[in-house]
């Protein structure tokens, strides 16, 4: 693993607000926490949704997500613990296991299923929805699975370990890059009292979600299962996050370049106009998705 010595940031970002997720269920009754939802889509453009799932009760996850469509965006599923099988109408199939990432660009449309391959134990992870620019929404679908070992990672001399799912951080290129939305997606593990920094353009929308322990950003504590939206202060050059002093802290950091295009969502379809949503429904009902 690369060992990186970090230089301090000149003007790290501050926390604009904290958000607590909302308990909900989706698919065939999977219990999850919706952290990023409709009301935050404009603020966190190009990100449309973040769901966190974390349960050791099979009743919460066993039914999975049977066949359902998507059009107009990308889904990124990061499995911390568990096994889930994916199949889609474009002919892709894969087994997502602990530490792995599944990146699916639905674009003009796929029908897929996501079904747990375990009858007990912990199922924990995230599904993030990343919008596509208008010019790419009707492209061909794309799909890739990354096993845990295929996700680049590095450690800092201060003791942080970082997995780079997308974008690049401290000179380490992630598994996926996207030209127009420039997503950064990091999983950051910090022993107690360790501090970590990474650069961020000041105009990119960014948030952290803490899933273990307590993180501190610019003096603001973010406790487990909370999102912190980072302020887009002009001239800021990145984010600095520290672990609390009561044990290990784990969080994801997600950032991207806003598209500044209209967002019209109808369930699993996210387009730019009502007409395009109507067309998506017609296409789905007439079997165009395959
Ligand atoms: Co889906």
PDB file of C-alpha atoms and ligand atoms in Angstrom:
ATOM      1  CA  UNK A   1       0.000   0.000   0.000  1.00  0.00           C
ATOM      2  CA  UNK A   2       1.178   3.549  -0.734  1.00  0.00           C
ATOM      3  CA  UNK A   3       2.178   5.540   2.352  1.00  0.00           C
ATOM      4  CA  UNK A   4       1.473   9.218   1.957  1.00  0.00           C
ATOM      5  CA  UNK A   5       2.701  12.173   3.969  1.00  0.00           C
ATOM      6  CA  UNK A   6       0.113  14.898   3.789  1.00  0.00           C
ATOM      7  CA  UNK A   7       0.574  18.627   3.624  1.00  0.00           C
ATOM      8  CA  UNK A   8      -1.909  20.735   5.548  1.00  0.00           C
ATOM      9  CA  UNK A   9      -4.634  22.589   3.691  1.00  0.00           C
ATOM     10  CA  UNK A  10      -4.638  26.379   3.574  1.00  0.00           C
ATOM     11  CA  UNK A  11      -8.410  26.853   3.870  1.00  0.00           C
ATOM     12  CA  UNK A  12     -10.331  23.649   4.662  1.00  0.00           C
ATOM     13  CA  UNK A  13     -14.089  23.527   4.282  1.00  0.00           C
ATOM     14  CA  UNK A  14     -16.550  24.095   7.083  1.00  0.00           C
ATOM     15  CA  UNK A  15     -19.777  22.198   7.823  1.00  0.00           C
ATOM     16  CA  UNK A  16     -22.871  23.922   6.462  1.00  0.00           C
ATOM     17  CA  UNK A  17     -25.413  21.626   8.083  1.00  0.00           C
ATOM     18  CA  UNK A  18     -25.937  18.179   9.563  1.00  0.00           C
ATOM     19  CA  UNK A  19     -28.583  15.807   8.232  1.00  0.00           C
ATOM     20  CA  UNK A  20     -30.034  12.729   9.874  1.00  0.00           C
ATOM     21  CA  UNK A  21     -31.237   9.965   7.585  1.00  0.00           C
ATOM     22  CA  UNK A  22     -34.876   8.895   7.385  1.00  0.00           C
ATOM     23  CA  UNK A  23     -35.842   5.251   7.978  1.00  0.00           C
ATOM     24  CA  UNK A  24     -37.702   3.827   5.011  1.00  0.00           C
ATOM     25  CA  UNK A  25     -38.073   0.653   2.998  1.00  0.00           C
ATOM     26  CA  UNK A  26     -37.647  -0.032  -0.705  1.00  0.00           C
ATOM     27  CA  UNK A  27     -37.546  -2.948  -3.118  1.00  0.00           C
ATOM     28  CA  UNK A  28     -39.500  -5.902  -1.712  1.00  0.00           C
ATOM     29  CA  UNK A  29     -39.341  -4.493   1.825  1.00  0.00           C
ATOM     30  CA  UNK A  30     -35.651  -3.851   2.486  1.00  0.00           C
ATOM     31  CA  UNK A  31     -35.205  -1.591   5.528  1.00  0.00           C
ATOM     32  CA  UNK A  32     -32.784   1.236   4.911  1.00  0.00           C
ATOM     33  CA  UNK A  33     -31.849   4.767   5.907  1.00  0.00           C
ATOM     34  CA  UNK A  34     -32.343   7.375   3.179  1.00  0.00           C
ATOM     35  CA  UNK A  35     -29.636   9.928   3.846  1.00  0.00           C
ATOM     36  CA  UNK A  36     -29.792  11.958   0.654  1.00  0.00           C
ATOM     37  CA  UNK A  37     -33.294  12.418  -0.727  1.00  0.00           C
ATOM     38  CA  UNK A  38     -35.295  14.659  -3.038  1.00  0.00           C
ATOM     39  CA  UNK A  39     -35.043  17.814  -0.952  1.00  0.00           C
ATOM     40  CA  UNK A  40     -31.223  17.746  -1.112  1.00  0.00           C
ATOM     41  CA  UNK A  41     -30.832  16.900  -4.820  1.00  0.00           C
ATOM     42  CA  UNK A  42     -30.384  20.499  -5.902  1.00  0.00           C
ATOM     43  CA  UNK A  43     -27.960  21.300  -3.079  1.00  0.00           C
ATOM     44  CA  UNK A  44     -25.876  18.167  -3.644  1.00  0.00           C
ATOM     45  CA  UNK A  45     -26.071  18.105  -7.476  1.00  0.00           C
ATOM     46  CA  UNK A  46     -24.864  15.790  -9.182  1.00  0.00           C
ATOM     47  CA  UNK A  47     -25.891  13.314  -6.420  1.00  0.00           C
ATOM     48  CA  UNK A  48     -29.536  12.241  -6.317  1.00  0.00           C
ATOM     49  CA  UNK A  49     -29.789   9.755  -3.493  1.00  0.00           C
ATOM     50  CA  UNK A  50     -27.784   7.969  -0.796  1.00  0.00           C
ATOM     51  CA  UNK A  51     -29.236   4.965   1.003  1.00  0.00           C
ATOM     52  CA  UNK A  52     -27.423   3.311   3.894  1.00  0.00           C
ATOM     53  CA  UNK A  53     -28.305  -0.266   4.872  1.00  0.00           C
ATOM     54  CA  UNK A  54     -27.017  -1.946   7.993  1.00  0.00           C
ATOM     55  CA  UNK A  55     -28.753  -4.870   9.635  1.00  0.00           C
ATOM     56  CA  UNK A  56     -28.028  -8.297  11.087  1.00  0.00           C
ATOM     57  CA  UNK A  57     -31.730  -9.222  10.925  1.00  0.00           C
ATOM     58  CA  UNK A  58     -32.414 -11.122   7.668  1.00  0.00           C
ATOM     59  CA  UNK A  59     -36.057  -9.966   7.754  1.00  0.00           C
ATOM     60  CA  UNK A  60     -34.719  -6.463   7.023  1.00  0.00           C
ATOM     61  CA  UNK A  61     -32.960  -7.426   3.783  1.00  0.00           C
ATOM     62  CA  UNK A  62     -33.744 -10.977   2.617  1.00  0.00           C
ATOM     63  CA  UNK A  63     -36.376 -10.034  -0.007  1.00  0.00           C
ATOM     64  CA  UNK A  64     -33.911  -7.789  -1.845  1.00  0.00           C
ATOM     65  CA  UNK A  65     -34.763  -5.722  -4.887  1.00  0.00           C
ATOM     66  CA  UNK A  66     -36.569  -7.815  -7.552  1.00  0.00           C
ATOM     67  CA  UNK A  67     -36.684  -6.630 -11.189  1.00  0.00           C
ATOM     68  CA  UNK A  68     -37.067  -2.856 -11.474  1.00  0.00           C
ATOM     69  CA  UNK A  69     -36.029  -0.255 -14.086  1.00  0.00           C
ATOM     70  CA  UNK A  70     -33.679   2.743 -14.021  1.00  0.00           C
ATOM     71  CA  UNK A  71     -33.086   5.495 -16.601  1.00  0.00           C
ATOM     72  CA  UNK A  72     -31.008   8.659 -16.680  1.00  0.00           C
ATOM     73  CA  UNK A  73     -28.323   8.182 -13.997  1.00  0.00           C
ATOM     74  CA  UNK A  74     -25.738   5.837 -12.436  1.00  0.00           C
ATOM     75  CA  UNK A  75     -26.054   3.642  -9.349  1.00  0.00           C
ATOM     76  CA  UNK A  76     -22.991   2.912  -7.211  1.00  0.00           C
ATOM     77  CA  UNK A  77     -23.388   0.146  -4.644  1.00  0.00           C
ATOM     78  CA  UNK A  78     -20.647  -0.253  -2.035  1.00  0.00           C
ATOM     79  CA  UNK A  79     -20.915  -3.383   0.073  1.00  0.00           C
ATOM     80  CA  UNK A  80     -19.177  -3.182   3.461  1.00  0.00           C
ATOM     81  CA  UNK A  81     -20.452  -6.585   4.559  1.00  0.00           C
ATOM     82  CA  UNK A  82     -22.649  -9.102   2.791  1.00  0.00           C
ATOM     83  CA  UNK A  83     -23.281 -10.765  -0.565  1.00  0.00           C
ATOM     84  CA  UNK A  84     -25.723  -9.647  -3.231  1.00  0.00           C
ATOM     85  CA  UNK A  85     -26.286 -10.932  -6.759  1.00  0.00           C
ATOM     86  CA  UNK A  86     -27.037  -8.512  -9.579  1.00  0.00           C
ATOM     87  CA  UNK A  87     -28.636  -9.346 -12.930  1.00  0.00           C
ATOM     88  CA  UNK A  88     -29.767  -6.881 -15.569  1.00  0.00           C
ATOM     89  CA  UNK A  89     -31.497  -6.685 -18.922  1.00  0.00           C
ATOM     90  CA  UNK A  90     -28.258  -5.673 -20.682  1.00  0.00           C
ATOM     91  CA  UNK A  91     -26.896  -9.165 -19.905  1.00  0.00           C
ATOM     92  CA  UNK A  92     -24.698  -8.211 -16.968  1.00  0.00           C
ATOM     93  CA  UNK A  93     -24.490 -10.409 -13.914  1.00  0.00           C
ATOM     94  CA  UNK A  94     -22.243 -10.219 -10.881  1.00  0.00           C
ATOM     95  CA  UNK A  95     -21.821 -11.142  -7.244  1.00  0.00           C
ATOM     96  CA  UNK A  96     -21.142  -8.170  -5.005  1.00  0.00           C
ATOM     97  CA  UNK A  97     -19.223  -9.208  -1.873  1.00  0.00           C
ATOM     98  CA  UNK A  98     -17.799  -7.496   1.216  1.00  0.00           C
ATOM     99  CA  UNK A  99     -15.590  -4.563   0.254  1.00  0.00           C
ATOM    100  CA  UNK A 100     -16.696  -4.628  -3.380  1.00  0.00           C
ATOM    101  CA  UNK A 101     -18.305  -1.985  -5.551  1.00  0.00           C
ATOM    102  CA  UNK A 102     -20.824  -2.313  -8.332  1.00  0.00           C
ATOM    103  CA  UNK A 103     -21.011   0.622 -10.712  1.00  0.00           C
ATOM    104  CA  UNK A 104     -23.990   0.612 -13.083  1.00  0.00           C
ATOM    105  CA  UNK A 105     -24.634   3.329 -15.631  1.00  0.00           C
ATOM    106  CA  UNK A 106     -28.328   2.876 -16.378  1.00  0.00           C
ATOM    107  CA  UNK A 107     -28.315   5.648 -19.028  1.00  0.00           C
ATOM    108  CA  UNK A 108     -31.181   4.967 -21.515  1.00  0.00           C
ATOM    109  CA  UNK A 109     -32.440   2.107 -19.404  1.00  0.00           C
ATOM    110  CA  UNK A 110     -31.927  -1.207 -17.686  1.00  0.00           C
ATOM    111  CA  UNK A 111     -34.157  -3.517 -15.698  1.00  0.00           C
ATOM    112  CA  UNK A 112     -32.212  -5.170 -12.919  1.00  0.00           C
ATOM    113  CA  UNK A 113     -32.503  -7.165  -9.711  1.00  0.00           C
ATOM    114  CA  UNK A 114     -30.334  -7.064  -6.587  1.00  0.00           C
ATOM    115  CA  UNK A 115     -30.894 -10.147  -4.425  1.00  0.00           C
ATOM    116  CA  UNK A 116     -29.056 -10.999  -1.159  1.00  0.00           C
ATOM    117  CA  UNK A 117     -27.092 -14.275  -1.305  1.00  0.00           C
ATOM    118  CA  UNK A 118     -27.127 -14.876   2.453  1.00  0.00           C
ATOM    119  CA  UNK A 119     -29.813 -16.018   4.848  1.00  0.00           C
ATOM    120  CA  UNK A 120     -28.225 -14.602   7.992  1.00  0.00           C
ATOM    121  CA  UNK A 121     -25.410 -12.332   9.112  1.00  0.00           C
ATOM    122  CA  UNK A 122     -24.745  -8.660   8.576  1.00  0.00           C
ATOM    123  CA  UNK A 123     -25.676  -6.794   5.398  1.00  0.00           C
ATOM    124  CA  UNK A 124     -24.114  -3.338   5.420  1.00  0.00           C
ATOM    125  CA  UNK A 125     -23.334  -0.812   2.725  1.00  0.00           C
ATOM    126  CA  UNK A 126     -24.484   2.119   0.625  1.00  0.00           C
ATOM    127  CA  UNK A 127     -26.197   2.837  -2.644  1.00  0.00           C
ATOM    128  CA  UNK A 128     -25.415   6.218  -4.183  1.00  0.00           C
ATOM    129  CA  UNK A 129     -27.178   7.655  -7.237  1.00  0.00           C
ATOM    130  CA  UNK A 130     -25.046   9.870  -9.488  1.00  0.00           C
ATOM    131  CA  UNK A 131     -26.823  11.919 -12.120  1.00  0.00           C
ATOM    132  CA  UNK A 132     -25.832  11.836 -15.788  1.00  0.00           C
ATOM    133  CA  UNK A 133     -25.525  15.008 -17.852  1.00  0.00           C
ATOM    134  CA  UNK A 134     -28.390  15.534 -20.348  1.00  0.00           C
ATOM    135  CA  UNK A 135     -26.071  14.636 -23.245  1.00  0.00           C
ATOM    136  CA  UNK A 136     -25.331  11.197 -21.706  1.00  0.00           C
ATOM    137  CA  UNK A 137     -28.741  10.162 -20.355  1.00  0.00           C
ATOM    138  CA  UNK A 138     -29.692   8.171 -23.477  1.00  0.00           C
ATOM    139  CA  UNK A 139     -26.303   6.487 -24.007  1.00  0.00           C
ATOM    140  CA  UNK A 140     -25.934   2.693 -23.854  1.00  0.00           C
ATOM    141  CA  UNK A 141     -25.918   1.160 -20.347  1.00  0.00           C
ATOM    142  CA  UNK A 142     -22.555   0.260 -18.732  1.00  0.00           C
ATOM    143  CA  UNK A 143     -21.726  -1.973 -15.804  1.00  0.00           C
ATOM    144  CA  UNK A 144     -18.699  -3.085 -13.841  1.00  0.00           C
ATOM    145  CA  UNK A 145     -18.032  -5.005 -10.623  1.00  0.00           C
ATOM    146  CA  UNK A 146     -14.925  -4.287  -8.571  1.00  0.00           C
ATOM    147  CA  UNK A 147     -13.886  -6.827  -5.939  1.00  0.00           C
ATOM    148  CA  UNK A 148     -12.434  -5.517  -2.677  1.00  0.00           C
ATOM    149  CA  UNK A 149      -8.899  -6.091  -3.993  1.00  0.00           C
ATOM    150  CA  UNK A 150      -9.578  -4.006  -7.106  1.00  0.00           C
ATOM    151  CA  UNK A 151     -10.345  -0.819  -5.159  1.00  0.00           C
ATOM    152  CA  UNK A 152      -7.146   1.281  -4.897  1.00  0.00           C
ATOM    153  CA  UNK A 153      -6.214   2.235  -1.352  1.00  0.00           C
ATOM    154  CA  UNK A 154      -3.524   4.107   0.508  1.00  0.00           C
ATOM    155  CA  UNK A 155      -2.416   4.893   4.034  1.00  0.00           C
ATOM    156  CA  UNK A 156      -1.130   8.140   5.462  1.00  0.00           C
ATOM    157  CA  UNK A 157       1.874   8.393   7.740  1.00  0.00           C
ATOM    158  CA  UNK A 158      -0.536   9.688  10.404  1.00  0.00           C
ATOM    159  CA  UNK A 159      -2.421   6.360  10.339  1.00  0.00           C
ATOM    160  CA  UNK A 160      -5.479   6.934   8.123  1.00  0.00           C
ATOM    161  CA  UNK A 161      -6.413   4.294   5.546  1.00  0.00           C
ATOM    162  CA  UNK A 162      -8.392   5.376   2.512  1.00  0.00           C
ATOM    163  CA  UNK A 163     -10.137   3.395  -0.227  1.00  0.00           C
ATOM    164  CA  UNK A 164     -10.554   5.367  -3.454  1.00  0.00           C
ATOM    165  CA  UNK A 165     -13.731   4.173  -5.163  1.00  0.00           C
ATOM    166  CA  UNK A 166     -13.941   7.110  -7.589  1.00  0.00           C
ATOM    167  CA  UNK A 167     -11.896  10.164  -8.492  1.00  0.00           C
ATOM    168  CA  UNK A 168      -8.442  10.747  -7.083  1.00  0.00           C
ATOM    169  CA  UNK A 169      -7.147  11.626  -3.620  1.00  0.00           C
ATOM    170  CA  UNK A 170      -3.628  12.606  -2.566  1.00  0.00           C
ATOM    171  CA  UNK A 171      -2.343  11.424  -5.937  1.00  0.00           C
ATOM    172  CA  UNK A 172      -4.051   8.009  -5.865  1.00  0.00           C
ATOM    173  CA  UNK A 173      -6.422   7.285  -8.771  1.00  0.00           C
ATOM    174  CA  UNK A 174      -9.650   5.516  -7.899  1.00  0.00           C
ATOM    175  CA  UNK A 175     -11.407   2.605  -9.554  1.00  0.00           C
ATOM    176  CA  UNK A 176     -13.728   4.834 -11.609  1.00  0.00           C
ATOM    177  CA  UNK A 177     -13.404   8.303 -13.118  1.00  0.00           C
ATOM    178  CA  UNK A 178     -16.137  10.291 -14.821  1.00  0.00           C
ATOM    179  CA  UNK A 179     -15.283  13.314 -16.977  1.00  0.00           C
ATOM    180  CA  UNK A 180     -18.317  15.563 -16.573  1.00  0.00           C
ATOM    181  CA  UNK A 181     -19.345  15.050 -12.943  1.00  0.00           C
ATOM    182  CA  UNK A 182     -15.828  14.286 -11.602  1.00  0.00           C
ATOM    183  CA  UNK A 183     -17.123  12.194  -8.683  1.00  0.00           C
ATOM    184  CA  UNK A 184     -14.877  11.605  -5.674  1.00  0.00           C
ATOM    185  CA  UNK A 185     -15.914   8.695  -3.446  1.00  0.00           C
ATOM    186  CA  UNK A 186     -13.649   7.768  -0.526  1.00  0.00           C
ATOM    187  CA  UNK A 187     -14.067   5.336   2.371  1.00  0.00           C
ATOM    188  CA  UNK A 188     -11.915   6.760   5.180  1.00  0.00           C
ATOM    189  CA  UNK A 189     -10.856   4.836   8.301  1.00  0.00           C
ATOM    190  CA  UNK A 190      -9.352   6.906  11.112  1.00  0.00           C
ATOM    191  CA  UNK A 191      -7.942   5.576  14.392  1.00  0.00           C
ATOM    192  CA  UNK A 192      -8.799   7.748  17.421  1.00  0.00           C
ATOM    193  CA  UNK A 193      -7.445  11.308  17.179  1.00  0.00           C
ATOM    194  CA  UNK A 194      -6.011  10.841  13.653  1.00  0.00           C
ATOM    195  CA  UNK A 195      -6.515  13.679  11.161  1.00  0.00           C
ATOM    196  CA  UNK A 196      -6.867  13.299   7.395  1.00  0.00           C
ATOM    197  CA  UNK A 197      -7.021  15.835   4.539  1.00  0.00           C
ATOM    198  CA  UNK A 198      -7.817  15.670   0.849  1.00  0.00           C
ATOM    199  CA  UNK A 199      -8.150  18.388  -1.794  1.00  0.00           C
ATOM    200  CA  UNK A 200     -11.529  19.433  -3.217  1.00  0.00           C
ATOM    201  CA  UNK A 201     -12.362  22.127  -5.787  1.00  0.00           C
ATOM    202  CA  UNK A 202     -14.395  24.824  -3.979  1.00  0.00           C
ATOM    203  CA  UNK A 203     -17.295  24.612  -6.456  1.00  0.00           C
ATOM    204  CA  UNK A 204     -17.789  20.847  -6.098  1.00  0.00           C
ATOM    205  CA  UNK A 205     -20.699  19.847  -3.889  1.00  0.00           C
ATOM    206  CA  UNK A 206     -19.535  17.541  -1.102  1.00  0.00           C
ATOM    207  CA  UNK A 207     -20.723  15.653   1.947  1.00  0.00           C
ATOM    208  CA  UNK A 208     -19.513  13.124   4.473  1.00  0.00           C
ATOM    209  CA  UNK A 209     -21.542  10.328   6.042  1.00  0.00           C
ATOM    210  CA  UNK A 210     -20.169   8.876   9.279  1.00  0.00           C
ATOM    211  CA  UNK A 211     -20.938   5.185   9.837  1.00  0.00           C
ATOM    212  CA  UNK A 212     -18.689   4.411  12.855  1.00  0.00           C
ATOM    213  CA  UNK A 213     -17.562   6.612  15.713  1.00  0.00           C
ATOM    214  CA  UNK A 214     -17.510  10.393  15.596  1.00  0.00           C
ATOM    215  CA  UNK A 215     -15.851  12.686  13.053  1.00  0.00           C
ATOM    216  CA  UNK A 216     -14.851  16.306  13.636  1.00  0.00           C
ATOM    217  CA  UNK A 217     -14.698  18.826  10.781  1.00  0.00           C
ATOM    218  CA  UNK A 218     -13.796  22.445  11.562  1.00  0.00           C
ATOM    219  CA  UNK A 219     -14.823  21.921  15.200  1.00  0.00           C
ATOM    220  CA  UNK A 220     -18.217  20.412  14.344  1.00  0.00           C
ATOM    221  CA  UNK A 221     -18.864  16.895  15.652  1.00  0.00           C
ATOM    222  CA  UNK A 222     -20.621  14.510  13.292  1.00  0.00           C
ATOM    223  CA  UNK A 223     -21.846  11.428  15.099  1.00  0.00           C
ATOM    224  CA  UNK A 224     -22.487   8.024  13.569  1.00  0.00           C
ATOM    225  CA  UNK A 225     -25.341   7.797  11.018  1.00  0.00           C
ATOM    226  CA  UNK A 226     -25.248  11.498  10.242  1.00  0.00           C
ATOM    227  CA  UNK A 227     -24.373  13.354   7.073  1.00  0.00           C
ATOM    228  CA  UNK A 228     -22.420  16.593   7.127  1.00  0.00           C
ATOM    229  CA  UNK A 229     -22.857  18.856   4.100  1.00  0.00           C
ATOM    230  CA  UNK A 230     -19.620  20.754   3.407  1.00  0.00           C
ATOM    231  CA  UNK A 231     -19.896  24.484   2.694  1.00  0.00           C
ATOM    232  CA  UNK A 232     -18.787  25.625  -0.790  1.00  0.00           C
ATOM    233  CA  UNK A 233     -16.742  28.519   0.576  1.00  0.00           C
ATOM    234  CA  UNK A 234     -14.977  30.333  -2.299  1.00  0.00           C
ATOM    235  CA  UNK A 235     -11.225  29.820  -2.039  1.00  0.00           C
ATOM    236  CA  UNK A 236     -11.461  26.678   0.093  1.00  0.00           C
ATOM    237  CA  UNK A 237      -9.022  23.975  -0.968  1.00  0.00           C
ATOM    238  CA  UNK A 238     -10.244  20.723   0.584  1.00  0.00           C
ATOM    239  CA  UNK A 239     -11.539  19.005   3.653  1.00  0.00           C
ATOM    240  CA  UNK A 240      -9.792  18.064   6.896  1.00  0.00           C
ATOM    241  CA  UNK A 241     -11.482  15.489   9.105  1.00  0.00           C
ATOM    242  CA  UNK A 242     -10.384  14.128  12.477  1.00  0.00           C
ATOM    243  CA  UNK A 243     -11.540  11.107  14.442  1.00  0.00           C
ATOM    244  CA  UNK A 244     -12.927  11.631  17.920  1.00  0.00           C
ATOM    245  CA  UNK A 245     -10.918  10.313  20.875  1.00  0.00           C
ATOM    246  CA  UNK A 246     -13.214   7.361  21.683  1.00  0.00           C
ATOM    247  CA  UNK A 247     -12.117   4.789  19.097  1.00  0.00           C
ATOM    248  CA  UNK A 248     -12.029   4.277  15.351  1.00  0.00           C
ATOM    249  CA  UNK A 249     -14.088   6.490  13.059  1.00  0.00           C
ATOM    250  CA  UNK A 250     -15.227   5.445   9.597  1.00  0.00           C
ATOM    251  CA  UNK A 251     -16.889   7.699   7.066  1.00  0.00           C
ATOM    252  CA  UNK A 252     -17.463   8.114   3.366  1.00  0.00           C
ATOM    253  CA  UNK A 253     -16.626  11.367   1.588  1.00  0.00           C
ATOM    254  CA  UNK A 254     -18.533  12.054  -1.616  1.00  0.00           C
ATOM    255  CA  UNK A 255     -18.001  15.081  -3.878  1.00  0.00           C
ATOM    256  CA  UNK A 256     -18.751  16.034  -7.464  1.00  0.00           C
ATOM    257  CA  UNK A 257     -19.041  18.812  -9.995  1.00  0.00           C
ATOM    258  CA  UNK A 258     -22.612  20.103 -10.224  1.00  0.00           C
ATOM    259  CA  UNK A 259     -24.416  19.714 -13.572  1.00  0.00           C
ATOM    260  CA  UNK A 260     -26.719  22.708 -13.035  1.00  0.00           C
ATOM    261  CA  UNK A 261     -29.387  21.113 -15.235  1.00  0.00           C
ATOM    262  CA  UNK A 262     -33.090  20.629 -14.435  1.00  0.00           C
ATOM    263  CA  UNK A 263     -33.780  17.495 -12.334  1.00  0.00           C
ATOM    264  CA  UNK A 264     -37.123  15.753 -12.862  1.00  0.00           C
ATOM    265  CA  UNK A 265     -37.489  12.482 -10.949  1.00  0.00           C
ATOM    266  CA  UNK A 266     -40.260   9.928 -11.124  1.00  0.00           C
ATOM    267  CA  UNK A 267     -39.214   6.991  -8.923  1.00  0.00           C
ATOM    268  CA  UNK A 268     -36.373   5.160 -10.744  1.00  0.00           C
ATOM    269  CA  UNK A 269     -36.322   7.587 -13.707  1.00  0.00           C
ATOM    270  CA  UNK A 270     -34.361  10.863 -13.479  1.00  0.00           C
ATOM    271  CA  UNK A 271     -34.495  13.101 -16.536  1.00  0.00           C
ATOM    272  CA  UNK A 272     -34.491  16.830 -17.352  1.00  0.00           C
ATOM    273  CA  UNK A 273     -38.139  17.351 -18.398  1.00  0.00           C
ATOM    274  CA  UNK A 274     -41.626  15.984 -17.670  1.00  0.00           C
ATOM    275  CA  UNK A 275     -41.865  14.891 -21.321  1.00  0.00           C
ATOM    276  CA  UNK A 276     -38.741  12.759 -20.964  1.00  0.00           C
ATOM    277  CA  UNK A 277     -40.230  11.144 -17.832  1.00  0.00           C
ATOM    278  CA  UNK A 278     -43.444  10.405 -19.745  1.00  0.00           C
ATOM    279  CA  UNK A 279     -41.340   8.838 -22.529  1.00  0.00           C
ATOM    280  CA  UNK A 280     -39.425   6.727 -19.982  1.00  0.00           C
ATOM    281  CA  UNK A 281     -42.705   5.336 -18.610  1.00  0.00           C
ATOM    282  CA  UNK A 282     -44.007   4.609 -22.132  1.00  0.00           C
ATOM    283  CA  UNK A 283     -40.710   2.944 -23.119  1.00  0.00           C
ATOM    284  CA  UNK A 284     -40.646   0.830 -19.955  1.00  0.00           C
ATOM    285  CA  UNK A 285     -44.261  -0.289 -20.389  1.00  0.00           C
ATOM    286  CA  UNK A 286     -43.704  -1.161 -24.056  1.00  0.00           C
ATOM    287  CA  UNK A 287     -40.634  -3.287 -23.298  1.00  0.00           C
ATOM    288  CA  UNK A 288     -37.952  -0.985 -24.771  1.00  0.00           C
ATOM    289  CA  UNK A 289     -35.715  -1.540 -21.697  1.00  0.00           C
ATOM    290  CA  UNK A 290     -35.219  -5.182 -22.783  1.00  0.00           C
TER     291      UNK A 290
HETATM  292 CO1  LIG B   1     -31.843  -0.605  -8.726  1.00  0.00          CO
END
